[in-house]
PDB file of C-alpha atoms in Angstrom:
ATOM      1  CA  UNK A  95     -55.559  33.739 -43.274  1.00 62.00           C
ATOM      2  CA  UNK A  96     -53.603  35.755 -41.504  1.00 66.00           C
ATOM      3  CA  UNK A  97     -53.887  32.317 -38.639  1.00 73.00           C
ATOM      4  CA  UNK A  98     -52.911  30.244 -41.112  1.00 67.00           C
ATOM      5  CA  UNK A  99     -49.959  32.688 -41.951  1.00 66.00           C
ATOM      6  CA  UNK A 100     -49.587  32.035 -38.306  1.00 65.00           C
ATOM      7  CA  UNK A 101     -48.665  29.175 -37.971  1.00 70.00           C
ATOM      8  CA  UNK A 102     -46.982  28.385 -40.811  1.00 71.00           C
ATOM      9  CA  UNK A 103     -44.701  30.554 -39.905  1.00 66.00           C
ATOM     10  CA  UNK A 104     -44.913  29.144 -36.086  1.00 73.00           C
ATOM     11  CA  UNK A 105     -44.567  25.519 -37.402  1.00 66.00           C
ATOM     12  CA  UNK A 106     -41.935  26.868 -39.354  1.00 72.00           C
ATOM     13  CA  UNK A 107     -39.631  28.198 -36.940  1.00 68.00           C
ATOM     14  CA  UNK A 108     -40.373  24.958 -35.261  1.00 75.00           C
ATOM     15  CA  UNK A 109     -38.872  23.167 -37.993  1.00 69.00           C
ATOM     16  CA  UNK A 110     -36.261  25.632 -38.694  1.00 75.00           C
ATOM     17  CA  UNK A 111     -34.791  25.330 -34.737  1.00 70.00           C
ATOM     18  CA  UNK A 112     -34.981  21.508 -34.730  1.00 74.00           C
ATOM     19  CA  UNK A 113     -32.905  21.168 -37.833  1.00 74.00           C
ATOM     20  CA  UNK A 114     -30.793  23.278 -36.374  1.00 73.00           C
ATOM     21  CA  UNK A 115     -30.107  22.300 -33.271  1.00 74.00           C
ATOM     22  CA  UNK A 116     -30.233  18.247 -35.133  1.00 73.00           C
ATOM     23  CA  UNK A 117     -26.613  19.001 -37.289  1.00 78.00           C
ATOM     24  CA  UNK A 118     -25.526  20.283 -34.294  1.00 74.00           C
ATOM     25  CA  UNK A 119     -25.958  17.500 -31.994  1.00 78.00           C
ATOM     26  CA  UNK A 120     -24.652  15.559 -35.254  1.00 74.00           C
ATOM     27  CA  UNK A 121     -21.655  17.461 -35.901  1.00 76.00           C
ATOM     28  CA  UNK A 122     -20.666  17.179 -31.871  1.00 77.00           C
ATOM     29  CA  UNK A 123     -21.405  13.448 -32.109  1.00 75.00           C
ATOM     30  CA  UNK A 124     -19.019  13.218 -35.167  1.00 66.00           C
ATOM     31  CA  UNK A 125     -16.691  15.412 -33.384  1.00 68.00           C
ATOM     32  CA  UNK A 126     -16.690  14.160 -29.797  1.00 75.00           C
ATOM     33  CA  UNK A 127     -16.182  10.683 -32.103  1.00 67.00           C
ATOM     34  CA  UNK A 128     -13.305  12.011 -33.729  1.00 63.00           C
ATOM     35  CA  UNK A 129     -11.742  13.060 -30.340  1.00 72.00           C
ATOM     36  CA  UNK A 130     -12.018   9.703 -28.851  1.00 76.00           C
ATOM     37  CA  UNK A 131     -10.324   8.272 -32.010  1.00 72.00           C
ATOM     38  CA  UNK A 132      -7.297  10.791 -31.222  1.00 76.00           C
ATOM     39  CA  UNK A 133      -6.919   9.522 -27.923  1.00 77.00           C
ATOM     40  CA  UNK A 134      -7.278   6.766 -28.174  1.00 80.00           C
ATOM     41  CA  UNK A 135      -4.552   6.796 -30.982  1.00 88.00           C
ATOM     42  CA  UNK A 136      -2.710   9.253 -29.433  1.00 83.00           C
ATOM     43  CA  UNK A 137      -2.952   6.527 -25.901  1.00 90.00           C
ATOM     44  CA  UNK A 138      -1.788   3.639 -28.181  1.00 89.00           C
ATOM     45  CA  UNK A 139       1.157   5.965 -29.930  1.00 92.00           C
ATOM     46  CA  UNK A 140       2.081   6.147 -26.459  1.00 94.00           C
ATOM     47  CA  UNK A 141       2.387   3.166 -24.825  1.00 94.00           C
ATOM     48  CA  UNK A 142       3.594   1.312 -28.027  1.00 96.00           C
ATOM     49  CA  UNK A 143       6.929   4.630 -27.158  1.00 95.00           C
ATOM     50  CA  UNK A 144       7.319   3.622 -24.244  1.00 96.00           C
ATOM     51  CA  UNK A 145       7.623  -0.367 -24.643  1.00 96.00           C
ATOM     52  CA  UNK A 146      10.668   1.115 -27.159  1.00 96.00           C
ATOM     53  CA  UNK A 147      12.121   3.522 -24.766  1.00 97.00           C
ATOM     54  CA  UNK A 148      11.968  -0.501 -22.165  1.00 97.00           C
ATOM     55  CA  UNK A 149      12.953  -2.238 -25.369  1.00 97.00           C
ATOM     56  CA  UNK A 150      16.329  -0.940 -26.395  1.00 96.00           C
ATOM     57  CA  UNK A 151      17.027   0.558 -23.274  1.00 97.00           C
ATOM     58  CA  UNK A 152      16.728  -3.430 -21.636  1.00 95.00           C
ATOM     59  CA  UNK A 153      20.638  -3.874 -20.348  1.00 95.00           C
ATOM     60  CA  UNK A 154      19.848  -0.655 -18.160  1.00 96.00           C
ATOM     61  CA  UNK A 155      16.057  -1.249 -17.071  1.00 96.00           C
ATOM     62  CA  UNK A 156      17.064  -2.311 -12.788  1.00 95.00           C
ATOM     63  CA  UNK A 157      17.360   1.313 -12.289  1.00 97.00           C
ATOM     64  CA  UNK A 158      14.289   2.898 -13.438  1.00 96.00           C
ATOM     65  CA  UNK A 159      13.598   3.477  -9.983  1.00 95.00           C
ATOM     66  CA  UNK A 160      16.653   5.848  -9.821  1.00 97.00           C
ATOM     67  CA  UNK A 161      15.338   7.466 -13.407  1.00 97.00           C
ATOM     68  CA  UNK A 162      12.216   8.560 -10.839  1.00 96.00           C
ATOM     69  CA  UNK A 163      15.442  10.305  -8.508  1.00 96.00           C
ATOM     70  CA  UNK A 164      17.023  11.309 -11.368  1.00 97.00           C
ATOM     71  CA  UNK A 165      14.426  13.687 -13.109  1.00 96.00           C
ATOM     72  CA  UNK A 166      13.217  14.246  -9.668  1.00 95.00           C
ATOM     73  CA  UNK A 167      15.773  16.228  -8.715  1.00 96.00           C
ATOM     74  CA  UNK A 168      18.175  16.954 -11.793  1.00 95.00           C
ATOM     75  CA  UNK A 169      15.521  16.721 -14.561  1.00 95.00           C
ATOM     76  CA  UNK A 170      17.525  19.143 -17.054  1.00 94.00           C
ATOM     77  CA  UNK A 171      20.981  16.388 -16.533  1.00 93.00           C
ATOM     78  CA  UNK A 172      22.768  14.592 -18.616  1.00 94.00           C
ATOM     79  CA  UNK A 173      23.691  11.933 -17.341  1.00 96.00           C
ATOM     80  CA  UNK A 174      26.652   8.931 -17.068  1.00 95.00           C
ATOM     81  CA  UNK A 175      24.366   6.202 -17.760  1.00 96.00           C
ATOM     82  CA  UNK A 176      22.283   6.518 -20.211  1.00 96.00           C
ATOM     83  CA  UNK A 177      18.688   5.886 -18.737  1.00 97.00           C
ATOM     84  CA  UNK A 178      19.205   7.923 -16.700  1.00 97.00           C
ATOM     85  CA  UNK A 179      19.142  10.970 -19.106  1.00 97.00           C
ATOM     86  CA  UNK A 180      17.353   8.566 -22.056  1.00 97.00           C
ATOM     87  CA  UNK A 181      14.227   9.432 -19.475  1.00 98.00           C
ATOM     88  CA  UNK A 182      14.233  12.496 -18.437  1.00 97.00           C
ATOM     89  CA  UNK A 183      13.742  13.692 -23.037  1.00 97.00           C
ATOM     90  CA  UNK A 184      10.492  11.710 -22.770  1.00 96.00           C
ATOM     91  CA  UNK A 185       7.163  13.882 -21.923  1.00 95.00           C
ATOM     92  CA  UNK A 186       6.157  13.414 -18.801  1.00 95.00           C
ATOM     93  CA  UNK A 187       2.786  11.272 -20.287  1.00 96.00           C
ATOM     94  CA  UNK A 188       5.693   9.043 -21.633  1.00 97.00           C
ATOM     95  CA  UNK A 189       7.239   8.508 -18.345  1.00 97.00           C
ATOM     96  CA  UNK A 190       3.825   7.962 -16.163  1.00 95.00           C
ATOM     97  CA  UNK A 191       3.317   5.347 -19.398  1.00 96.00           C
ATOM     98  CA  UNK A 192       6.866   3.599 -19.223  1.00 97.00           C
ATOM     99  CA  UNK A 193       6.393   3.299 -15.130  1.00 96.00           C
ATOM    100  CA  UNK A 194       3.260   2.218 -15.147  1.00 95.00           C
ATOM    101  CA  UNK A 195       4.212  -0.815 -17.546  1.00 96.00           C
ATOM    102  CA  UNK A 196       6.718  -1.925 -15.113  1.00 95.00           C
ATOM    103  CA  UNK A 197       5.068  -1.943 -12.228  1.00 93.00           C
ATOM    104  CA  UNK A 198       7.266   1.686 -10.440  1.00 92.00           C
ATOM    105  CA  UNK A 199       5.104   3.049  -8.115  1.00 91.00           C
ATOM    106  CA  UNK A 200       7.052   5.886  -7.551  1.00 90.00           C
ATOM    107  CA  UNK A 201       5.812   8.926  -9.150  1.00 90.00           C
ATOM    108  CA  UNK A 202       8.451  11.630 -10.297  1.00 91.00           C
ATOM    109  CA  UNK A 203       7.960  15.389  -8.484  1.00 90.00           C
ATOM    110  CA  UNK A 204       8.452  18.470  -9.006  1.00 87.00           C
ATOM    111  CA  UNK A 205      10.097  19.876  -6.356  1.00 87.00           C
ATOM    112  CA  UNK A 206      12.617  18.525  -4.450  1.00 89.00           C
ATOM    113  CA  UNK A 207      11.960  19.956  -1.205  1.00 91.00           C
ATOM    114  CA  UNK A 208      11.694  16.426  -0.606  1.00 93.00           C
ATOM    115  CA  UNK A 209      15.975  15.513  -0.386  1.00 94.00           C
ATOM    116  CA  UNK A 210      16.106  18.573   2.626  1.00 94.00           C
ATOM    117  CA  UNK A 211      12.516  17.791   3.838  1.00 94.00           C
ATOM    118  CA  UNK A 212      13.916  13.850   4.291  1.00 94.00           C
ATOM    119  CA  UNK A 213      17.169  14.676   4.846  1.00 95.00           C
ATOM    120  CA  UNK A 214      15.763  16.580   8.237  1.00 94.00           C
ATOM    121  CA  UNK A 215      14.219  13.526   9.390  1.00 94.00           C
ATOM    122  CA  UNK A 216      17.384  11.311   8.884  1.00 96.00           C
ATOM    123  CA  UNK A 217      19.619  13.704  10.784  1.00 95.00           C
ATOM    124  CA  UNK A 218      16.278  14.236  14.202  1.00 95.00           C
ATOM    125  CA  UNK A 219      16.201  10.501  14.444  1.00 95.00           C
ATOM    126  CA  UNK A 220      20.437  10.296  14.055  1.00 95.00           C
ATOM    127  CA  UNK A 221      20.447  12.421  16.871  1.00 95.00           C
ATOM    128  CA  UNK A 222      17.271  11.328  19.599  1.00 94.00           C
ATOM    129  CA  UNK A 223      19.376   7.297  18.989  1.00 93.00           C
ATOM    130  CA  UNK A 224      22.948   8.954  19.018  1.00 94.00           C
ATOM    131  CA  UNK A 225      24.464   7.896  16.494  1.00 94.00           C
ATOM    132  CA  UNK A 226      27.067   9.842  17.238  1.00 93.00           C
ATOM    133  CA  UNK A 227      28.548  12.960  15.244  1.00 92.00           C
ATOM    134  CA  UNK A 228      26.416  14.510  12.067  1.00 90.00           C
ATOM    135  CA  UNK A 229      27.818  15.161   9.231  1.00 90.00           C
ATOM    136  CA  UNK A 230      25.497  16.734   6.653  1.00 91.00           C
ATOM    137  CA  UNK A 231      25.573  20.295   7.292  1.00 88.00           C
ATOM    138  CA  UNK A 232      25.266  23.309   5.719  1.00 90.00           C
ATOM    139  CA  UNK A 233      22.249  21.629   3.644  1.00 88.00           C
ATOM    140  CA  UNK A 234      23.835  18.472   3.491  1.00 91.00           C
ATOM    141  CA  UNK A 235      26.934  19.425   1.212  1.00 94.00           C
ATOM    142  CA  UNK A 236      29.941  16.326   1.775  1.00 94.00           C
ATOM    143  CA  UNK A 237      26.487  14.225   0.115  1.00 96.00           C
ATOM    144  CA  UNK A 238      25.739  15.971  -2.381  1.00 96.00           C
ATOM    145  CA  UNK A 239      29.186  16.553  -4.054  1.00 96.00           C
ATOM    146  CA  UNK A 240      28.378  12.898  -5.173  1.00 95.00           C
ATOM    147  CA  UNK A 241      26.224  14.502  -8.045  1.00 95.00           C
ATOM    148  CA  UNK A 242      27.723  18.220  -7.553  1.00 93.00           C
ATOM    149  CA  UNK A 243      31.906  16.333  -8.097  1.00 95.00           C
ATOM    150  CA  UNK A 244      32.034  13.307  -7.840  1.00 95.00           C
ATOM    151  CA  UNK A 245      28.953  12.287 -10.813  1.00 94.00           C
ATOM    152  CA  UNK A 246      31.269  10.086 -13.134  1.00 94.00           C
ATOM    153  CA  UNK A 247      33.530   8.975 -10.562  1.00 95.00           C
ATOM    154  CA  UNK A 248      34.143   4.597 -10.682  1.00 95.00           C
ATOM    155  CA  UNK A 249      32.973   3.797  -6.951  1.00 94.00           C
ATOM    156  CA  UNK A 250      35.414   0.891  -7.656  1.00 87.00           C
ATOM    157  CA  UNK A 251      35.957  -2.196  -5.157  1.00 86.00           C
ATOM    158  CA  UNK A 252      35.135  -0.802  -1.775  1.00 87.00           C
ATOM    159  CA  UNK A 253      35.485  -3.203   0.334  1.00 88.00           C
ATOM    160  CA  UNK A 254      32.428  -2.007   3.464  1.00 89.00           C
ATOM    161  CA  UNK A 255      32.451  -5.552   5.484  1.00 88.00           C
ATOM    162  CA  UNK A 256      35.303  -4.144   7.705  1.00 89.00           C
ATOM    163  CA  UNK A 257      33.512  -3.568  11.158  1.00 88.00           C
ATOM    164  CA  UNK A 258      34.225  -5.551  13.600  1.00 84.00           C
ATOM    165  CA  UNK A 259      30.447  -5.949  15.189  1.00 82.00           C
ATOM    166  CA  UNK A 260      29.916  -8.705  18.969  1.00 72.00           C
ATOM    167  CA  UNK A 261      28.583 -12.171  17.785  1.00 69.00           C
ATOM    168  CA  UNK A 262      25.284 -13.369  20.271  1.00 61.00           C
ATOM    169  CA  UNK A 263      25.839 -17.069  19.162  1.00 55.00           C
ATOM    170  CA  UNK A 264      28.701 -19.529  18.698  1.00 49.00           C
ATOM    171  CA  UNK A 265      31.440 -18.019  16.695  1.00 44.00           C
ATOM    172  CA  UNK A 266      32.725 -20.106  13.612  1.00 41.00           C
ATOM    173  CA  UNK A 267      34.891 -17.663  11.693  1.00 46.00           C
ATOM    174  CA  UNK A 268      36.266 -15.343  15.022  1.00 50.00           C
ATOM    175  CA  UNK A 269      38.028 -13.534  12.486  1.00 53.00           C
ATOM    176  CA  UNK A 270      34.493 -12.335  10.341  1.00 71.00           C
ATOM    177  CA  UNK A 271      34.020  -9.049   9.956  1.00 83.00           C
ATOM    178  CA  UNK A 272      30.718  -7.395   9.225  1.00 88.00           C
ATOM    179  CA  UNK A 273      28.807  -4.279   7.012  1.00 92.00           C
ATOM    180  CA  UNK A 274      27.550  -0.965   8.169  1.00 94.00           C
ATOM    181  CA  UNK A 275      24.064  -1.840   8.099  1.00 93.00           C
ATOM    182  CA  UNK A 276      24.509  -4.464  11.001  1.00 91.00           C
ATOM    183  CA  UNK A 277      26.795  -2.671  13.178  1.00 92.00           C
ATOM    184  CA  UNK A 278      24.260   0.274  13.270  1.00 94.00           C
ATOM    185  CA  UNK A 279      21.756  -2.435  13.541  1.00 91.00           C
ATOM    186  CA  UNK A 280      23.328  -3.637  16.310  1.00 88.00           C
ATOM    187  CA  UNK A 281      24.256  -0.471  18.288  1.00 90.00           C
ATOM    188  CA  UNK A 282      20.910   0.922  17.951  1.00 90.00           C
ATOM    189  CA  UNK A 283      20.147  -2.311  19.847  1.00 87.00           C
ATOM    190  CA  UNK A 284      22.245  -1.197  22.478  1.00 85.00           C
ATOM    191  CA  UNK A 285      20.320   2.218  22.673  1.00 84.00           C
ATOM    192  CA  UNK A 286      16.753   0.830  22.689  1.00 80.00           C
ATOM    193  CA  UNK A 287      17.503  -2.416  24.965  1.00 80.00           C
ATOM    194  CA  UNK A 288      14.272  -3.815  22.411  1.00 76.00           C
ATOM    195  CA  UNK A 289      15.560  -7.543  21.877  1.00 74.00           C
ATOM    196  CA  UNK A 290      15.208  -9.848  24.545  1.00 70.00           C
ATOM    197  CA  UNK A 291      17.805 -11.671  24.326  1.00 68.00           C
ATOM    198  CA  UNK A 292      20.285  -8.149  24.507  1.00 71.00           C
ATOM    199  CA  UNK A 293      17.565  -6.359  26.722  1.00 71.00           C
ATOM    200  CA  UNK A 294      19.944  -7.096  30.554  1.00 74.00           C
ATOM    201  CA  UNK A 295      23.571  -8.318  28.209  1.00 73.00           C
ATOM    202  CA  UNK A 296      24.707  -4.722  26.991  1.00 72.00           C
ATOM    203  CA  UNK A 297      27.975  -5.543  27.132  1.00 73.00           C
ATOM    204  CA  UNK A 298      27.183  -7.686  24.461  1.00 74.00           C
ATOM    205  CA  UNK A 299      26.630  -5.086  22.339  1.00 79.00           C
ATOM    206  CA  UNK A 300      28.658  -2.574  20.110  1.00 81.00           C
ATOM    207  CA  UNK A 301      28.799   0.827  21.751  1.00 88.00           C
ATOM    208  CA  UNK A 302      30.174   3.294  19.546  1.00 91.00           C
ATOM    209  CA  UNK A 303      28.135   4.874  17.547  1.00 94.00           C
ATOM    210  CA  UNK A 304      28.377   4.974  14.369  1.00 94.00           C
ATOM    211  CA  UNK A 305      28.574   8.359  13.166  1.00 95.00           C
ATOM    212  CA  UNK A 306      31.849   8.506  16.116  1.00 95.00           C
ATOM    213  CA  UNK A 307      33.166   5.511  14.546  1.00 95.00           C
ATOM    214  CA  UNK A 308      33.948   5.624  10.826  1.00 95.00           C
ATOM    215  CA  UNK A 309      35.425   9.699  11.367  1.00 95.00           C
ATOM    216  CA  UNK A 310      37.595   7.457  13.674  1.00 95.00           C
ATOM    217  CA  UNK A 311      38.899   4.889  10.947  1.00 94.00           C
ATOM    218  CA  UNK A 312      38.598   7.186   7.590  1.00 94.00           C
ATOM    219  CA  UNK A 313      39.175  11.016   9.422  1.00 95.00           C
ATOM    220  CA  UNK A 314      36.523  12.125   8.194  1.00 93.00           C
ATOM    221  CA  UNK A 315      38.403  15.854   8.048  1.00 90.00           C
ATOM    222  CA  UNK A 316      41.085  15.410   6.108  1.00 93.00           C
ATOM    223  CA  UNK A 317      40.711  11.960   3.764  1.00 94.00           C
ATOM    224  CA  UNK A 318      39.514  12.481   0.454  1.00 95.00           C
ATOM    225  CA  UNK A 319      36.109  13.861  -0.488  1.00 95.00           C
ATOM    226  CA  UNK A 320      35.075  10.561  -1.645  1.00 95.00           C
ATOM    227  CA  UNK A 321      36.024   8.647   0.896  1.00 95.00           C
ATOM    228  CA  UNK A 322      33.693  11.065   3.150  1.00 96.00           C
ATOM    229  CA  UNK A 323      31.391  10.885   0.677  1.00 97.00           C
ATOM    230  CA  UNK A 324      30.881   7.404  -0.210  1.00 97.00           C
ATOM    231  CA  UNK A 325      30.623   6.281   3.562  1.00 97.00           C
ATOM    232  CA  UNK A 326      28.577   9.529   4.658  1.00 97.00           C
ATOM    233  CA  UNK A 327      26.342   7.476   1.738  1.00 97.00           C
ATOM    234  CA  UNK A 328      26.864   4.530   2.742  1.00 97.00           C
ATOM    235  CA  UNK A 329      25.660   5.755   6.482  1.00 97.00           C
ATOM    236  CA  UNK A 330      22.413   7.259   5.385  1.00 97.00           C
ATOM    237  CA  UNK A 331      21.611   3.643   3.493  1.00 96.00           C
ATOM    238  CA  UNK A 332      22.576   1.602   6.273  1.00 95.00           C
ATOM    239  CA  UNK A 333      20.964   4.324   8.519  1.00 96.00           C
ATOM    240  CA  UNK A 334      18.163   4.015   6.787  1.00 95.00           C
ATOM    241  CA  UNK A 335      17.448   0.026   6.770  1.00 93.00           C
ATOM    242  CA  UNK A 336      18.052  -0.468  10.022  1.00 94.00           C
ATOM    243  CA  UNK A 337      15.755   2.642  11.137  1.00 94.00           C
ATOM    244  CA  UNK A 338      12.896   0.744   9.913  1.00 92.00           C
ATOM    245  CA  UNK A 339      14.344  -2.638  11.487  1.00 89.00           C
ATOM    246  CA  UNK A 340      13.794  -1.358  14.681  1.00 89.00           C
ATOM    247  CA  UNK A 341       9.612  -0.415  13.734  1.00 86.00           C
ATOM    248  CA  UNK A 342      11.247   3.189  14.095  1.00 85.00           C
ATOM    249  CA  UNK A 343       9.389   4.493  10.447  1.00 83.00           C
ATOM    250  CA  UNK A 344       5.595   3.526  10.812  1.00 80.00           C
ATOM    251  CA  UNK A 345       4.160   1.464   7.523  1.00 79.00           C
ATOM    252  CA  UNK A 346       8.088   0.040   6.958  1.00 71.00           C
ATOM    253  CA  UNK A 347       6.750  -2.639   5.813  1.00 72.00           C
ATOM    254  CA  UNK A 348       4.280  -0.759   2.258  1.00 79.00           C
ATOM    255  CA  UNK A 349       4.886  -3.366  -0.418  1.00 78.00           C
ATOM    256  CA  UNK A 350       6.531   0.388  -2.278  1.00 74.00           C
ATOM    257  CA  UNK A 351       9.025   0.860   0.644  1.00 81.00           C
ATOM    258  CA  UNK A 352      11.259  -2.167  -0.566  1.00 81.00           C
ATOM    259  CA  UNK A 353      11.631  -0.656  -3.463  1.00 82.00           C
ATOM    260  CA  UNK A 354      15.752  -0.539  -3.598  1.00 84.00           C
ATOM    261  CA  UNK A 355      18.647  -1.653  -6.853  1.00 84.00           C
ATOM    262  CA  UNK A 356      21.379  -4.082  -6.245  1.00 83.00           C
ATOM    263  CA  UNK A 357      23.698  -3.140  -4.101  1.00 76.00           C
ATOM    264  CA  UNK A 358      26.120  -5.064  -6.944  1.00 82.00           C
ATOM    265  CA  UNK A 359      24.259  -2.746  -9.738  1.00 91.00           C
ATOM    266  CA  UNK A 360      25.641   1.145  -8.576  1.00 94.00           C
ATOM    267  CA  UNK A 361      28.833   1.463 -10.221  1.00 95.00           C
ATOM    268  CA  UNK A 362      29.527   4.825 -10.028  1.00 96.00           C
ATOM    269  CA  UNK A 363      28.768   7.790  -7.085  1.00 97.00           C
ATOM    270  CA  UNK A 364      25.819   8.780  -9.393  1.00 97.00           C
ATOM    271  CA  UNK A 365      24.103   5.709  -8.724  1.00 97.00           C
ATOM    272  CA  UNK A 366      25.091   5.400  -5.549  1.00 96.00           C
ATOM    273  CA  UNK A 367      23.688   8.732  -4.698  1.00 97.00           C
ATOM    274  CA  UNK A 368      20.235   8.367  -7.002  1.00 97.00           C
ATOM    275  CA  UNK A 369      20.052   4.665  -4.526  1.00 96.00           C
ATOM    276  CA  UNK A 370      20.664   6.761  -1.397  1.00 97.00           C
ATOM    277  CA  UNK A 371      17.849   8.933  -2.308  1.00 97.00           C
ATOM    278  CA  UNK A 372      15.610   6.837  -2.790  1.00 95.00           C
ATOM    279  CA  UNK A 373      16.111   4.811  -0.140  1.00 95.00           C
ATOM    280  CA  UNK A 374      15.982   8.048   1.858  1.00 95.00           C
ATOM    281  CA  UNK A 375      12.705   7.866  -0.169  1.00 93.00           C
ATOM    282  CA  UNK A 376      11.306   4.840   0.423  1.00 92.00           C
ATOM    283  CA  UNK A 377      12.134   5.376   4.339  1.00 93.00           C
ATOM    284  CA  UNK A 378      10.838   9.259   5.162  1.00 93.00           C
ATOM    285  CA  UNK A 379       8.685   9.917   1.648  1.00 86.00           C
ATOM    286  CA  UNK A 380       4.714  10.713   1.370  1.00 77.00           C
ATOM    287  CA  UNK A 381       2.483   7.719   0.432  1.00 68.00           C
ATOM    288  CA  UNK A 382       0.545  10.681  -1.622  1.00 65.00           C
ATOM    289  CA  UNK A 383       4.005  10.486  -4.386  1.00 66.00           C
ATOM    290  CA  UNK A 384       3.382   6.579  -5.248  1.00 68.00           C
ATOM    291  CA  UNK A 385       0.839   5.350  -7.213  1.00 69.00           C
ATOM    292  CA  UNK A 386      -0.486   1.881  -7.113  1.00 65.00           C
ATOM    293  CA  UNK A 387      -0.883  -0.224 -10.656  1.00 60.00           C
TER     294      UNK A 387
END
């Protein structure tokens, strides 16, 4: 009798354990299913919110790459251009979904230390290739004033095709002027002697360092801050393009390094500042801050 009672007790204990385990497993399965459904609903709501953001900001949607830059350096700033501010108001998860849907491969960076890093690399290249006196001293204050002092200023109709670049072929338009990018590109040919058609004829190329030429033309020591800042930003952007053209930037043909905004869309100093930072980043930035969609 005692053996029978013992067997019954053991079987009862086993049954209790099995039932308890079964109930726990069923509860966990139910909870996991609820979590999965909640995750699906949350993902769908984020996707829908991103779609709404893209539709509501369609007129400025081409500025999304600059939104990434603005969010990386001034996440709490109210901007002149609405889409920068609206993008900053989004959660990080929503921002990432907006960028995914628009196939923008940049990552929003939690620290703005990359700005100084990129500027230092650019300055080092300028010094190495004899680009003239630097105006990026004191932490680049004459560059950053575009967002601190000139943010709301409209660029206006500033002609950038004002530079004399000797023609290498037959001259069809003797009075033709060039932009700063071409000037720097040809000047680098003079410094590097890296092009066959001009390697042995340096007299056909510009020989005045670009920043010295700009300083001579605009007298940076006494000109308006807007003029100094505009041409400093233009010099940085043009210099980055020219450095890439001459093969000085590793992996310069990578698709993410081609990300840019059409110059005709840039309307304010705020736009131009973020566009210049974008150019600096796509030239000197780290690939680990790039996504593939």
